[in-house]
mmCIF file of C-alpha atoms and ligand atoms in Angstrom:
data_model
loop_
_atom_site.group_PDB
_atom_site.id
_atom_site.type_symbol
_atom_site.label_atom_id
_atom_site.label_comp_id
_atom_site.label_asym_id
_atom_site.label_seq_id
_atom_site.Cartn_x
_atom_site.Cartn_y
_atom_site.Cartn_z
ATOM 1 C CA UNK A 27 44.144 102.778 -52.778
ATOM 2 C CA UNK A 28 47.448 103.874 -52.030
ATOM 3 C CA UNK A 29 47.879 106.132 -49.089
ATOM 4 C CA UNK A 30 50.575 108.631 -50.116
ATOM 5 C CA UNK A 31 49.275 110.950 -47.217
ATOM 6 C CA UNK A 32 48.042 109.992 -44.019
ATOM 7 C CA UNK A 33 46.246 111.962 -41.281
ATOM 8 C CA UNK A 34 45.438 111.303 -37.540
ATOM 9 C CA UNK A 35 41.814 110.702 -36.343
ATOM 10 C CA UNK A 36 41.607 113.224 -33.775
ATOM 11 C CA UNK A 37 42.031 111.412 -30.294
ATOM 12 C CA UNK A 38 39.066 113.121 -28.452
ATOM 13 C CA UNK A 39 36.730 111.526 -30.857
ATOM 14 C CA UNK A 40 37.581 108.039 -29.939
ATOM 15 C CA UNK A 41 37.316 105.917 -26.751
ATOM 16 C CA UNK A 42 40.799 105.719 -25.027
ATOM 17 C CA UNK A 43 40.826 102.106 -24.532
ATOM 18 C CA UNK A 44 41.315 101.135 -28.192
ATOM 19 C CA UNK A 45 43.267 101.420 -30.788
ATOM 20 C CA UNK A 46 42.883 104.504 -33.503
ATOM 21 C CA UNK A 47 43.537 103.598 -36.983
ATOM 22 C CA UNK A 48 45.088 105.457 -39.929
ATOM 23 C CA UNK A 49 42.888 107.309 -42.460
ATOM 24 C CA UNK A 50 44.153 108.745 -45.820
ATOM 25 C CA UNK A 51 44.111 112.536 -45.917
ATOM 26 C CA UNK A 52 42.918 114.082 -49.477
ATOM 27 C CA UNK A 53 43.569 117.012 -51.305
ATOM 28 C CA UNK A 54 40.750 118.425 -53.375
ATOM 29 C CA UNK A 55 37.385 116.354 -52.245
ATOM 30 C CA UNK A 56 34.722 115.444 -54.693
ATOM 31 C CA UNK A 57 31.442 115.567 -52.661
ATOM 32 C CA UNK A 58 29.232 112.458 -53.248
ATOM 33 C CA UNK A 59 26.939 113.235 -56.193
ATOM 34 C CA UNK A 60 25.099 110.042 -56.922
ATOM 35 C CA UNK A 61 21.659 110.607 -58.813
ATOM 36 C CA UNK A 62 19.423 109.485 -55.915
ATOM 37 C CA UNK A 63 21.496 108.445 -52.873
ATOM 38 C CA UNK A 64 19.690 106.890 -50.119
ATOM 39 C CA UNK A 65 20.983 106.722 -46.494
ATOM 40 C CA UNK A 66 21.269 103.303 -45.521
ATOM 41 C CA UNK A 67 22.012 102.840 -42.085
ATOM 42 C CA UNK A 68 23.214 99.128 -41.755
ATOM 43 C CA UNK A 69 20.150 96.995 -43.143
ATOM 44 C CA UNK A 70 21.343 93.444 -43.031
ATOM 45 C CA UNK A 71 20.109 92.930 -46.445
ATOM 46 C CA UNK A 72 22.630 94.771 -48.312
ATOM 47 C CA UNK A 73 24.923 92.520 -50.288
ATOM 48 C CA UNK A 74 27.462 92.977 -52.944
ATOM 49 C CA UNK A 75 26.746 92.922 -56.371
ATOM 50 C CA UNK A 76 30.200 92.329 -57.705
ATOM 51 C CA UNK A 77 32.771 89.480 -57.057
ATOM 52 C CA UNK A 78 36.281 89.861 -56.294
ATOM 53 C CA UNK A 79 36.830 87.455 -59.076
ATOM 54 C CA UNK A 80 35.864 90.046 -61.750
ATOM 55 C CA UNK A 81 39.369 91.772 -60.805
ATOM 56 C CA UNK A 82 42.447 89.747 -61.846
ATOM 57 C CA UNK A 83 45.348 89.896 -59.066
ATOM 58 C CA UNK A 84 48.778 91.338 -60.309
ATOM 59 C CA UNK A 85 51.486 89.024 -60.353
ATOM 60 C CA UNK A 86 53.501 88.991 -57.351
ATOM 61 C CA UNK A 87 56.735 90.748 -57.680
ATOM 62 C CA UNK A 88 58.856 89.933 -54.513
ATOM 63 C CA UNK A 89 57.790 87.662 -51.871
ATOM 64 C CA UNK A 90 58.968 87.430 -48.282
ATOM 65 C CA UNK A 91 61.116 84.739 -46.809
ATOM 66 C CA UNK A 92 58.639 82.655 -44.598
ATOM 67 C CA UNK A 93 58.691 82.890 -40.773
ATOM 68 C CA UNK A 94 58.345 79.488 -39.922
ATOM 69 C CA UNK A 95 55.908 78.567 -37.035
ATOM 70 C CA UNK A 96 54.404 81.989 -37.510
ATOM 71 C CA UNK A 97 52.471 81.733 -40.958
ATOM 72 C CA UNK A 98 48.878 81.308 -40.032
ATOM 73 C CA UNK A 99 47.563 82.573 -36.432
ATOM 74 C CA UNK A 100 44.924 84.196 -34.585
ATOM 75 C CA UNK A 101 44.969 87.186 -32.129
ATOM 76 C CA UNK A 102 44.051 85.944 -28.777
ATOM 77 C CA UNK A 103 42.542 89.954 -27.913
ATOM 78 C CA UNK A 104 40.362 91.462 -25.679
ATOM 79 C CA UNK A 105 41.783 89.266 -22.775
ATOM 80 C CA UNK A 106 45.253 90.023 -21.513
ATOM 81 C CA UNK A 107 45.282 93.329 -23.445
ATOM 82 C CA UNK A 108 42.248 94.866 -21.261
ATOM 83 C CA UNK A 109 42.777 96.577 -18.327
ATOM 84 C CA UNK A 110 42.099 93.747 -16.497
ATOM 85 C CA UNK A 111 41.616 90.025 -18.005
ATOM 86 C CA UNK A 112 37.728 89.786 -18.306
ATOM 87 C CA UNK A 113 37.147 93.430 -18.358
ATOM 88 C CA UNK A 114 36.124 93.509 -21.945
ATOM 89 C CA UNK A 115 34.150 90.072 -21.776
ATOM 90 C CA UNK A 116 37.143 87.462 -22.679
ATOM 91 C CA UNK A 117 39.078 85.328 -20.477
ATOM 92 C CA UNK A 118 41.639 82.926 -21.987
ATOM 93 C CA UNK A 119 40.472 79.338 -21.894
ATOM 94 C CA UNK A 120 42.098 75.863 -23.183
ATOM 95 C CA UNK A 121 39.767 75.863 -25.857
ATOM 96 C CA UNK A 122 41.196 79.093 -27.569
ATOM 97 C CA UNK A 123 44.327 77.076 -27.935
ATOM 98 C CA UNK A 124 42.537 73.566 -28.885
ATOM 99 C CA UNK A 125 40.362 75.668 -31.583
ATOM 100 C CA UNK A 126 43.330 77.439 -32.893
ATOM 101 C CA UNK A 127 45.132 74.229 -33.306
ATOM 102 C CA UNK A 128 42.027 72.025 -34.544
ATOM 103 C CA UNK A 129 41.651 74.715 -37.211
ATOM 104 C CA UNK A 130 45.143 73.895 -38.809
ATOM 105 C CA UNK A 131 46.611 77.365 -37.313
ATOM 106 C CA UNK A 132 50.232 77.231 -36.282
ATOM 107 C CA UNK A 133 50.599 80.232 -34.053
ATOM 108 C CA UNK A 134 48.554 82.550 -31.727
ATOM 109 C CA UNK A 135 49.495 86.135 -30.939
ATOM 110 C CA UNK A 136 48.966 87.198 -27.585
ATOM 111 C CA UNK A 137 48.202 90.861 -26.847
ATOM 112 C CA UNK A 138 49.293 91.639 -23.201
ATOM 113 C CA UNK A 139 49.010 94.919 -21.461
ATOM 114 C CA UNK A 140 52.250 94.937 -19.691
ATOM 115 C CA UNK A 141 51.936 98.443 -18.516
ATOM 116 C CA UNK A 142 49.003 97.842 -16.479
ATOM 117 C CA UNK A 143 51.039 95.301 -14.554
ATOM 118 C CA UNK A 144 53.986 96.970 -13.816
ATOM 119 C CA UNK A 145 55.038 99.210 -11.013
ATOM 120 C CA UNK A 146 55.130 102.875 -12.131
ATOM 121 C CA UNK A 147 58.420 103.730 -10.499
ATOM 122 C CA UNK A 148 62.094 102.028 -11.156
ATOM 123 C CA UNK A 149 62.904 99.065 -11.616
ATOM 124 C CA UNK A 150 59.224 98.635 -12.713
ATOM 125 C CA UNK A 151 58.625 95.344 -11.498
ATOM 126 C CA UNK A 152 56.150 93.282 -13.568
ATOM 127 C CA UNK A 153 53.512 91.609 -11.275
ATOM 128 C CA UNK A 154 54.112 87.999 -10.841
ATOM 129 C CA UNK A 155 50.668 86.999 -11.218
ATOM 130 C CA UNK A 156 50.842 88.312 -14.737
ATOM 131 C CA UNK A 157 53.716 86.260 -15.739
ATOM 132 C CA UNK A 158 51.872 83.274 -14.511
ATOM 133 C CA UNK A 159 49.029 83.942 -16.761
ATOM 134 C CA UNK A 160 51.436 84.283 -19.801
ATOM 135 C CA UNK A 161 53.192 81.237 -18.375
ATOM 136 C CA UNK A 162 50.003 79.582 -18.495
ATOM 137 C CA UNK A 163 49.194 80.737 -22.148
ATOM 138 C CA UNK A 164 52.323 79.454 -23.309
ATOM 139 C CA UNK A 165 52.017 76.211 -21.600
ATOM 140 C CA UNK A 166 48.704 75.808 -23.532
ATOM 141 C CA UNK A 167 50.374 76.747 -26.860
ATOM 142 C CA UNK A 168 52.987 74.201 -26.276
ATOM 143 C CA UNK A 169 50.459 71.450 -25.558
ATOM 144 C CA UNK A 170 48.748 72.158 -28.414
ATOM 145 C CA UNK A 171 51.894 72.597 -30.868
ATOM 146 C CA UNK A 172 51.269 76.197 -31.335
ATOM 147 C CA UNK A 173 53.750 79.095 -31.730
ATOM 148 C CA UNK A 174 53.051 82.260 -29.397
ATOM 149 C CA UNK A 175 54.031 85.903 -29.655
ATOM 150 C CA UNK A 176 54.173 87.734 -26.633
ATOM 151 C CA UNK A 177 52.887 91.161 -27.945
ATOM 152 C CA UNK A 178 53.288 94.279 -25.524
ATOM 153 C CA UNK A 179 49.826 95.750 -26.513
ATOM 154 C CA UNK A 180 48.385 99.100 -25.617
ATOM 155 C CA UNK A 181 50.889 100.881 -23.513
ATOM 156 C CA UNK A 182 49.106 103.983 -24.245
ATOM 157 C CA UNK A 183 51.053 106.223 -21.981
ATOM 158 C CA UNK A 184 54.205 105.472 -24.123
ATOM 159 C CA UNK A 185 52.349 106.552 -27.326
ATOM 160 C CA UNK A 186 51.595 110.014 -25.465
ATOM 161 C CA UNK A 187 54.834 110.492 -23.796
ATOM 162 C CA UNK A 188 57.352 108.432 -25.482
ATOM 163 C CA UNK A 189 60.160 110.016 -23.823
ATOM 164 C CA UNK A 190 58.934 109.878 -20.100
ATOM 165 C CA UNK A 191 58.014 105.981 -20.779
ATOM 166 C CA UNK A 192 61.108 104.637 -22.720
ATOM 167 C CA UNK A 193 63.129 103.328 -19.556
ATOM 168 C CA UNK A 194 60.089 101.753 -18.325
ATOM 169 C CA UNK A 195 59.688 99.879 -21.519
ATOM 170 C CA UNK A 196 63.256 99.106 -21.842
ATOM 171 C CA UNK A 197 62.850 97.666 -18.097
ATOM 172 C CA UNK A 198 59.731 95.763 -18.903
ATOM 173 C CA UNK A 199 61.475 94.014 -21.862
ATOM 174 C CA UNK A 200 64.453 93.196 -19.804
ATOM 175 C CA UNK A 201 62.257 91.538 -16.910
ATOM 176 C CA UNK A 202 60.179 89.597 -19.987
ATOM 177 C CA UNK A 203 63.248 88.583 -22.061
ATOM 178 C CA UNK A 204 64.862 87.328 -18.617
ATOM 179 C CA UNK A 205 61.901 85.179 -17.488
ATOM 180 C CA UNK A 206 61.561 83.706 -20.957
ATOM 181 C CA UNK A 207 65.111 83.174 -21.787
ATOM 182 C CA UNK A 208 64.883 79.396 -21.623
ATOM 183 C CA UNK A 209 61.701 79.255 -23.677
ATOM 184 C CA UNK A 210 61.911 77.280 -26.912
ATOM 185 C CA UNK A 211 61.858 79.208 -30.215
ATOM 186 C CA UNK A 212 58.155 78.818 -30.884
ATOM 187 C CA UNK A 213 58.069 81.792 -28.436
ATOM 188 C CA UNK A 214 58.517 84.954 -29.826
ATOM 189 C CA UNK A 215 58.340 88.659 -28.981
ATOM 190 C CA UNK A 216 56.830 91.676 -30.293
ATOM 191 C CA UNK A 217 58.187 95.119 -28.629
ATOM 192 C CA UNK A 218 55.430 97.597 -29.250
ATOM 193 C CA UNK A 219 52.107 97.398 -30.626
ATOM 194 C CA UNK A 220 50.762 99.693 -33.156
ATOM 195 C CA UNK A 221 53.263 102.867 -32.531
ATOM 196 C CA UNK A 222 51.079 105.836 -32.807
ATOM 197 C CA UNK A 223 50.335 109.524 -31.450
ATOM 198 C CA UNK A 224 53.607 111.153 -30.345
ATOM 199 C CA UNK A 225 55.622 107.856 -30.663
ATOM 200 C CA UNK A 226 56.795 108.752 -34.213
ATOM 201 C CA UNK A 227 59.403 107.193 -36.199
ATOM 202 C CA UNK A 228 62.336 109.497 -34.983
ATOM 203 C CA UNK A 229 61.404 108.660 -31.482
ATOM 204 C CA UNK A 230 60.352 105.026 -32.069
ATOM 205 C CA UNK A 231 63.571 103.757 -33.907
ATOM 206 C CA UNK A 232 65.965 104.767 -30.866
ATOM 207 C CA UNK A 233 63.537 103.026 -28.379
ATOM 208 C CA UNK A 234 63.078 100.207 -30.484
ATOM 209 C CA UNK A 235 66.718 99.608 -30.546
ATOM 210 C CA UNK A 236 67.030 99.949 -26.815
ATOM 211 C CA UNK A 237 64.374 97.502 -26.052
ATOM 212 C CA UNK A 238 65.627 95.155 -28.575
ATOM 213 C CA UNK A 239 69.253 95.302 -27.066
ATOM 214 C CA UNK A 240 67.617 94.594 -23.770
ATOM 215 C CA UNK A 241 66.148 91.521 -25.134
ATOM 216 C CA UNK A 242 69.267 90.185 -27.253
ATOM 217 C CA UNK A 243 71.186 90.435 -24.030
ATOM 218 C CA UNK A 244 69.240 87.178 -22.875
ATOM 219 C CA UNK A 245 67.910 85.957 -26.039
ATOM 220 C CA UNK A 246 70.289 86.534 -28.751
ATOM 221 C CA UNK A 247 68.365 84.355 -31.531
ATOM 222 C CA UNK A 248 64.834 84.673 -30.312
ATOM 223 C CA UNK A 249 62.496 85.917 -33.217
ATOM 224 C CA UNK A 250 61.403 89.627 -32.354
ATOM 225 C CA UNK A 251 58.721 91.353 -34.309
ATOM 226 C CA UNK A 252 58.851 95.181 -34.804
ATOM 227 C CA UNK A 253 55.853 97.262 -35.741
ATOM 228 C CA UNK A 254 55.891 100.213 -37.722
ATOM 229 C CA UNK A 255 54.777 103.677 -36.794
ATOM 230 C CA UNK A 256 51.245 104.814 -37.543
ATOM 231 C CA UNK A 257 49.274 101.756 -36.236
ATOM 232 C CA UNK A 258 51.659 99.263 -38.020
ATOM 233 C CA UNK A 259 50.945 101.051 -41.142
ATOM 234 C CA UNK A 260 52.728 99.208 -44.338
ATOM 235 C CA UNK A 261 53.775 102.610 -45.738
ATOM 236 C CA UNK A 262 55.754 103.345 -42.739
ATOM 237 C CA UNK A 263 57.658 100.095 -42.711
ATOM 238 C CA UNK A 264 60.378 102.218 -44.792
ATOM 239 C CA UNK A 265 61.043 104.514 -41.872
ATOM 240 C CA UNK A 266 61.825 101.646 -39.459
ATOM 241 C CA UNK A 267 65.892 101.770 -38.680
ATOM 242 C CA UNK A 268 66.722 98.385 -37.560
ATOM 243 C CA UNK A 269 69.824 96.379 -37.234
ATOM 244 C CA UNK A 270 70.767 93.557 -39.457
ATOM 245 C CA UNK A 271 69.476 90.724 -37.109
ATOM 246 C CA UNK A 272 68.263 87.648 -38.996
ATOM 247 C CA UNK A 273 65.544 87.027 -36.278
ATOM 248 C CA UNK A 274 63.929 90.632 -36.541
ATOM 249 C CA UNK A 275 60.728 90.657 -38.261
ATOM 250 C CA UNK A 276 59.087 93.991 -39.278
ATOM 251 C CA UNK A 277 55.282 93.806 -38.616
ATOM 252 C CA UNK A 278 52.277 95.451 -40.578
ATOM 253 C CA UNK A 279 48.576 95.544 -39.913
ATOM 254 C CA UNK A 280 46.237 95.443 -42.796
ATOM 255 C CA UNK A 281 42.611 97.080 -42.484
ATOM 256 C CA UNK A 282 42.518 98.530 -45.666
ATOM 257 C CA UNK A 283 40.092 100.095 -46.999
ATOM 258 C CA UNK A 284 39.280 101.067 -43.201
ATOM 259 C CA UNK A 285 35.777 102.839 -44.399
ATOM 260 C CA UNK A 286 34.940 98.935 -44.989
ATOM 261 C CA UNK A 287 36.791 96.950 -42.149
ATOM 262 C CA UNK A 288 36.040 99.461 -39.531
ATOM 263 C CA UNK A 289 32.463 100.912 -40.445
ATOM 264 C CA UNK A 290 30.109 102.112 -37.754
ATOM 265 C CA UNK A 291 32.819 100.932 -34.947
ATOM 266 C CA UNK A 292 32.031 102.883 -31.681
ATOM 267 C CA UNK A 293 35.585 103.417 -30.954
ATOM 268 C CA UNK A 294 36.310 105.187 -34.487
ATOM 269 C CA UNK A 295 35.463 108.870 -35.260
ATOM 270 C CA UNK A 296 32.176 110.117 -36.445
ATOM 271 C CA UNK A 297 33.120 110.000 -40.265
ATOM 272 C CA UNK A 298 33.698 106.329 -39.985
ATOM 273 C CA UNK A 299 30.062 105.752 -39.179
ATOM 274 C CA UNK A 300 28.623 105.069 -42.446
ATOM 275 C CA UNK A 301 27.059 101.735 -43.190
ATOM 276 C CA UNK A 302 26.441 99.342 -44.696
ATOM 277 C CA UNK A 303 29.404 99.272 -46.717
ATOM 278 C CA UNK A 304 29.866 96.057 -49.130
ATOM 279 C CA UNK A 305 32.860 94.537 -50.274
ATOM 280 C CA UNK A 306 33.893 94.992 -53.200
ATOM 281 C CA UNK A 307 31.983 98.103 -54.330
ATOM 282 C CA UNK A 308 30.257 99.662 -56.244
ATOM 283 C CA UNK A 309 27.067 98.832 -54.452
ATOM 284 C CA UNK A 310 23.645 98.274 -55.816
ATOM 285 C CA UNK A 311 22.456 101.651 -54.308
ATOM 286 C CA UNK A 312 24.492 104.675 -53.726
ATOM 287 C CA UNK A 313 25.163 105.482 -49.995
ATOM 288 C CA UNK A 314 25.525 108.873 -48.716
ATOM 289 C CA UNK A 315 27.954 109.108 -45.922
ATOM 290 C CA UNK A 316 27.075 110.220 -42.550
ATOM 291 C CA UNK A 317 27.195 114.099 -42.134
ATOM 292 C CA UNK A 318 30.662 113.842 -40.324
ATOM 293 C CA UNK A 319 31.723 111.955 -43.371
ATOM 294 C CA UNK A 320 30.305 114.414 -46.077
ATOM 295 C CA UNK A 321 32.331 117.147 -44.126
ATOM 296 C CA UNK A 322 35.475 114.971 -44.604
ATOM 297 C CA UNK A 323 37.301 115.327 -47.840
ATOM 298 C CA UNK A 324 38.986 112.056 -48.035
ATOM 299 C CA UNK A 325 35.714 110.367 -46.847
ATOM 300 C CA UNK A 326 33.683 112.073 -49.491
ATOM 301 C CA UNK A 327 36.266 111.274 -52.188
ATOM 302 C CA UNK A 328 36.298 107.695 -51.243
ATOM 303 C CA UNK A 329 32.518 107.112 -51.293
ATOM 304 C CA UNK A 330 32.589 108.831 -54.684
ATOM 305 C CA UNK A 331 34.582 106.197 -56.033
ATOM 306 C CA UNK A 332 32.920 103.376 -53.776
ATOM 307 C CA UNK A 333 29.411 104.543 -55.214
ATOM 308 C CA UNK A 334 30.314 104.882 -58.753
ATOM 309 C CA UNK A 335 33.715 103.416 -59.889
ATOM 310 C CA UNK A 336 33.759 100.090 -61.545
ATOM 311 C CA UNK A 337 34.713 97.284 -59.461
ATOM 312 C CA UNK A 338 38.322 96.981 -61.227
ATOM 313 C CA UNK A 339 39.073 100.690 -59.934
ATOM 314 C CA UNK A 340 36.759 101.055 -56.941
ATOM 315 C CA UNK A 341 38.307 102.587 -53.661
ATOM 316 C CA UNK A 342 36.563 99.601 -52.156
ATOM 317 C CA UNK A 343 37.703 96.811 -54.477
ATOM 318 C CA UNK A 344 40.336 94.557 -54.811
ATOM 319 C CA UNK A 345 42.371 97.145 -56.123
ATOM 320 C CA UNK A 346 42.761 98.636 -52.638
ATOM 321 C CA UNK A 347 44.161 95.478 -51.366
ATOM 322 C CA UNK A 348 46.662 94.646 -54.129
ATOM 323 C CA UNK A 349 47.760 98.259 -53.902
ATOM 324 C CA UNK A 350 48.494 97.878 -49.846
ATOM 325 C CA UNK A 351 50.206 94.353 -50.466
ATOM 326 C CA UNK A 352 52.423 96.371 -53.311
ATOM 327 C CA UNK A 353 53.768 98.861 -50.468
ATOM 328 C CA UNK A 354 54.902 95.609 -48.579
ATOM 329 C CA UNK A 355 56.360 93.999 -51.893
ATOM 330 C CA UNK A 356 58.269 97.262 -52.441
ATOM 331 C CA UNK A 357 59.743 97.086 -48.822
ATOM 332 C CA UNK A 358 60.520 93.306 -49.218
ATOM 333 C CA UNK A 359 62.530 94.132 -52.325
ATOM 334 C CA UNK A 360 64.384 97.138 -51.197
ATOM 335 C CA UNK A 361 65.393 95.603 -47.714
ATOM 336 C CA UNK A 362 65.572 91.925 -48.226
ATOM 337 C CA UNK A 363 63.810 91.399 -44.733
ATOM 338 C CA UNK A 364 60.939 89.145 -43.906
ATOM 339 C CA UNK A 365 57.476 90.851 -42.983
ATOM 340 C CA UNK A 366 54.687 89.423 -40.837
ATOM 341 C CA UNK A 367 51.162 90.774 -40.825
ATOM 342 C CA UNK A 368 50.294 90.765 -37.422
ATOM 343 C CA UNK A 369 46.660 92.102 -37.476
ATOM 344 C CA UNK A 370 43.878 92.125 -39.939
ATOM 345 C CA UNK A 371 40.265 91.760 -40.210
ATOM 346 C CA UNK A 372 36.808 92.789 -40.839
ATOM 347 C CA UNK A 373 34.452 93.953 -38.197
ATOM 348 C CA UNK A 374 30.694 92.232 -37.622
ATOM 349 C CA UNK A 375 29.189 95.472 -39.158
ATOM 350 C CA UNK A 376 30.028 94.321 -42.413
ATOM 351 C CA UNK A 377 27.629 91.857 -43.754
ATOM 352 C CA UNK A 378 28.862 87.934 -43.827
ATOM 353 C CA UNK A 379 29.460 87.592 -47.451
ATOM 354 C CA UNK A 380 31.314 90.856 -47.676
ATOM 355 C CA UNK A 381 33.526 89.641 -44.642
ATOM 356 C CA UNK A 382 34.146 86.533 -46.231
ATOM 357 C CA UNK A 383 35.280 87.990 -49.604
ATOM 358 C CA UNK A 384 37.818 90.420 -48.003
ATOM 359 C CA UNK A 385 39.245 87.907 -45.618
ATOM 360 C CA UNK A 386 39.570 85.515 -48.453
ATOM 361 C CA UNK A 387 41.328 87.837 -50.681
ATOM 362 C CA UNK A 388 43.432 89.532 -47.953
ATOM 363 C CA UNK A 389 44.768 86.044 -46.884
ATOM 364 C CA UNK A 390 45.327 84.668 -50.195
ATOM 365 C CA UNK A 391 47.333 87.721 -51.379
ATOM 366 C CA UNK A 392 49.556 87.334 -47.958
ATOM 367 C CA UNK A 393 50.234 83.672 -48.960
ATOM 368 C CA UNK A 394 51.030 84.130 -52.276
ATOM 369 C CA UNK A 395 53.809 86.581 -50.661
ATOM 370 C CA UNK A 396 54.872 83.932 -47.964
ATOM 371 C CA UNK A 397 53.736 86.846 -45.570
ATOM 372 C CA UNK A 398 52.679 85.076 -42.147
ATOM 373 C CA UNK A 399 49.463 86.482 -40.637
ATOM 374 C CA UNK A 400 47.185 86.524 -37.434
ATOM 375 C CA UNK A 401 43.713 87.348 -37.745
ATOM 376 C CA UNK A 402 41.970 90.136 -35.412
ATOM 377 C CA UNK A 403 40.805 88.058 -33.100
ATOM 378 C CA UNK A 404 38.851 85.679 -31.236
ATOM 379 C CA UNK A 405 36.326 87.762 -29.370
ATOM 380 C CA UNK A 406 35.137 91.543 -29.468
ATOM 381 C CA UNK A 407 33.639 92.991 -32.567
ATOM 382 C CA UNK A 408 35.998 91.252 -35.140
ATOM 383 C CA UNK A 409 35.132 88.072 -33.545
ATOM 384 C CA UNK A 410 36.183 84.936 -35.461
ATOM 385 C CA UNK A 411 35.585 82.056 -33.236
ATOM 386 C CA UNK A 412 33.047 81.305 -30.540
ATOM 387 C CA UNK A 413 35.028 79.393 -27.779
ATOM 388 C CA UNK A 414 31.931 78.644 -25.602
ATOM 389 C CA UNK A 415 30.098 77.119 -28.486
ATOM 390 C CA UNK A 416 33.376 75.767 -30.235
ATOM 391 C CA UNK A 417 32.486 77.378 -33.548
ATOM 392 C CA UNK A 418 34.219 79.439 -35.879
ATOM 393 C CA UNK A 419 31.956 82.400 -37.083
ATOM 394 C CA UNK A 420 30.969 81.208 -40.480
ATOM 395 C CA UNK A 421 32.133 83.934 -43.124
ATOM 396 C CA UNK A 422 35.289 84.181 -41.060
ATOM 397 C CA UNK A 423 35.948 80.340 -41.283
ATOM 398 C CA UNK A 424 34.964 80.152 -45.020
ATOM 399 C CA UNK A 425 37.696 83.057 -45.583
ATOM 400 C CA UNK A 426 40.177 81.774 -43.780
ATOM 401 C CA UNK A 427 40.182 77.981 -44.541
ATOM 402 C CA UNK A 428 38.206 77.480 -47.702
HETATM 403 C C1 BGC B 25 43.052 96.665 -31.111
HETATM 404 C C2 BGC B 25 41.613 96.657 -30.790
HETATM 405 C C3 BGC B 25 40.905 96.784 -32.189
HETATM 406 C C4 BGC B 25 41.339 96.059 -33.192
HETATM 407 C C5 BGC B 25 40.613 96.354 -34.392
HETATM 408 C C6 BGC B 25 43.834 96.048 -32.243
HETATM 409 O O1 BGC B 25 44.956 96.666 -32.290
HETATM 410 O O2 BGC B 25 43.882 96.455 -30.078
HETATM 411 O O3 BGC B 25 41.265 97.180 -29.844
HETATM 412 O O4 BGC B 25 39.494 96.255 -32.037
HETATM 413 O O5 BGC B 25 43.115 96.465 -33.370
HETATM 414 O O6 BGC B 25 40.757 97.827 -34.875
#
């Protein structure tokens, strides 16, 4: 599915502490009209009856140049991006880094909520304890031969009031850049995770350019990742206005199809609560969307296709994945820039087989195009590895590495 029109999920429907996601809007809905649809609210027995291998991938039209050191990674999420480390049940441990290395990954992306650890007034000083924690993470990465991205995550106030928070963002980047100016090239920066809400491209571009200038004053060649508007939506990459800087890498996130990857997530709006959704569709038994979904045109249209279209055309099939990568290819072809897929993943609400199929497919399509990736994440509802046990979650491990 190619998202030509996009709409916001109403903010009031989603918990404030987590990211909201893009959804397609549609004109002309077709209500789900399966013969005898059943509501299935999450039976673990539901499994896909089709296989992604039934659909031939399109040839690669344009590949990105690789970003050495940032090709296969994991997000160490829910730790330093929580309001306080530990508040969301995850504290970084040495094992996070050791497990990433042992699995053959080359980097970690470190989401960090600097905005919760900096003064509210100029000069917006960042707490030294917070820097200590990030220094520690960088040491762990170095000890394990991993690269690391310092990702400025969850600056929610900036999304709501960009103009009021722009100076603070720039001041924070000035300090971060100064602090890490002598770090090795294996340390990269990501200026703003998932710009959304009021931080539209027309405001995002000048703010990004100011933050970048603050970084470049002390770090002229460091790799810097820049997310597009709308939760790093690939379709918005083309709205980024970036200087010609060989060490600047546009970044997109990939959670498509969102009704599959985020099914039943409590932080998503009510129309996302239909379960189970298997990958790829169509399912053995048609599914009726939840009431809020039935009232939402694009959700109805999507489920009509999911329930009845052949696997080759299904809204929840490989074509949706290929179409999303086509948008990225078009961007690479036009701009000749490198790109990076900084987040992608599927929640524990999907059945294991579907998770494995989607993860393997997305990973292969990214790698065919030389696009570096970081799976979301080590903890939380998208959990990929269990650091206490020292094990990977089986379907994620299979999709990522086999
Ligand atoms: C957010 C997480 C969320 C994940 C998947 C991340 O960017 O920080 O809170 O679980 O995306 O939606």
